[in-house]
XYZ file of N, CA and C in Angstrom:
156
model
N -8.597 -8.434 -12.365
C -7.164 -8.882 -12.625
C -6.467 -7.678 -13.294
N -7.199 -6.918 -14.044
C -6.490 -5.657 -14.640
C -6.057 -4.684 -13.577
N -6.890 -4.527 -12.468
C -6.418 -3.545 -11.455
C -5.126 -3.967 -10.807
N -4.937 -5.329 -10.619
C -3.750 -5.910 -9.957
C -2.645 -5.460 -10.873
N -2.721 -5.740 -12.112
C -1.515 -5.465 -12.931
C -1.295 -3.980 -13.040
N -2.329 -3.251 -12.978
C -2.187 -1.714 -12.942
C -1.468 -1.250 -11.721
N -1.865 -1.734 -10.552
C -1.183 -1.467 -9.322
C 0.283 -1.740 -9.419
N 0.638 -3.018 -9.779
C 1.965 -3.766 -9.939
C 2.737 -2.815 -10.869
N 2.188 -2.473 -12.001
C 2.944 -1.399 -12.900
C 3.228 -0.190 -12.344
N 2.272 0.506 -11.578
C 2.543 1.637 -11.018
C 3.746 1.490 -10.123
N 3.723 0.538 -9.169
C 4.841 0.364 -8.252
C 6.004 0.168 -8.966
N 6.197 -0.678 -10.037
C 7.374 -0.849 -10.812
C 7.911 0.520 -11.334
N 6.887 1.201 -11.944
C 7.328 2.628 -12.374
C 7.944 3.437 -11.373
N 7.315 3.539 -10.152
C 7.868 4.217 -9.007
C 9.262 3.730 -8.548
N 9.500 2.510 -8.615
C 10.775 1.953 -8.246
C 11.711 2.277 -9.298
N 11.456 2.073 -10.548
C 12.322 2.320 -11.676
C 12.819 3.800 -11.781
N 11.755 4.689 -11.839
C 12.014 6.200 -11.899
C 12.413 6.793 -10.633
N 12.292 6.201 -9.465
C 12.608 6.850 -8.220
C 11.748 7.891 -7.887
N 10.473 7.745 -8.007
C 9.509 8.873 -7.812
C 8.765 8.426 -6.509
N 9.536 8.370 -5.396
C 8.978 7.940 -4.156
C 8.037 8.925 -3.592
N 8.071 10.287 -4.023
C 7.283 11.173 -3.635
C 5.843 11.019 -3.942
N 5.549 10.172 -5.019
C 4.237 9.838 -5.520
C 3.481 8.979 -4.573
N 4.019 8.161 -3.769
C 3.286 7.240 -2.876
C 2.322 8.018 -1.900
N 2.914 9.060 -1.070
C 1.948 9.699 -0.169
C 0.842 10.523 -1.077
N 1.244 11.037 -2.090
C 0.149 11.770 -2.919
C -0.827 10.857 -3.296
N -0.678 9.597 -3.761
C -1.602 8.621 -4.196
C -2.509 8.278 -3.016
N -1.760 8.011 -1.901
C -2.470 7.588 -0.656
C -3.354 8.649 -0.199
N -3.060 9.899 -0.078
C -3.917 10.906 0.310
C -5.114 11.139 -0.670
N -4.770 10.993 -1.938
C -5.872 11.220 -2.949
C -7.031 10.057 -2.798
N -6.530 8.823 -2.495
C -7.365 7.657 -2.230
C -8.311 7.787 -0.970
N -7.571 8.381 0.161
C -8.253 8.576 1.262
C -9.289 9.677 1.174
N -8.996 10.678 0.474
C -9.881 11.820 0.335
C -11.066 11.349 -0.623
N -10.819 10.580 -1.611
C -11.907 10.092 -2.418
C -12.648 9.097 -1.642
N -12.148 8.338 -0.831
C -12.880 7.463 0.012
C -13.779 8.108 1.017
N -13.277 9.270 1.613
C -14.123 10.023 2.507
C -15.249 10.687 1.878
N -15.035 11.210 0.592
C -16.152 11.822 -0.250
C -17.151 10.811 -0.479
N -16.868 9.566 -1.011
C -17.764 8.502 -1.176
C -18.585 7.964 0.086
N -17.930 7.947 1.126
C -18.385 7.609 2.409
C -19.312 8.691 2.859
N -18.965 9.952 2.725
C -19.829 11.121 3.174
C -21.100 11.279 2.515
N -21.155 10.824 1.259
C -22.288 10.962 0.355
C -23.386 9.891 0.802
N -23.061 8.803 1.358
C -24.004 7.772 1.521
C -24.030 7.410 3.151
N -23.775 8.263 4.025
C -23.597 7.927 5.373
C -24.407 8.799 6.206
N -24.883 8.345 7.310
C -25.642 9.221 8.235
C -24.645 10.131 9.028
N -23.324 9.828 8.868
C -22.275 10.563 9.554
C -21.860 11.839 8.782
N -22.543 12.028 7.525
C -22.136 12.954 6.570
C -21.988 14.418 7.112
N -22.908 14.835 8.076
C -22.740 16.192 8.677
C -21.566 16.362 9.480
N -20.900 15.304 9.840
C -19.594 15.395 10.780
C -18.415 15.189 9.939
N -18.658 14.772 8.604
C -17.364 14.575 7.718
C -17.321 15.751 6.951
N -18.316 16.525 6.579
C -18.318 17.706 5.733
C -17.302 18.796 6.282
N -17.391 19.125 7.646
C -16.390 20.069 8.016
C -15.066 19.825 7.951
N -14.633 18.674 7.589
C -13.230 18.262 7.379
C -12.785 18.907 6.009
N -13.775 19.299 5.136
C -13.279 19.791 3.919
C -13.698 21.279 3.858
């Protein structure tokens, strides 16, 4: 429940402060973090590491 309110508060901040450039930045950081987590525990790791 705390995560949902954090996400809601983040989007309210973006809307209020008009910081629309932060959305792609956060999305890219989440995707890269997900790839790193996936690469550490996957048999596909040798194919993901060259992306970095």
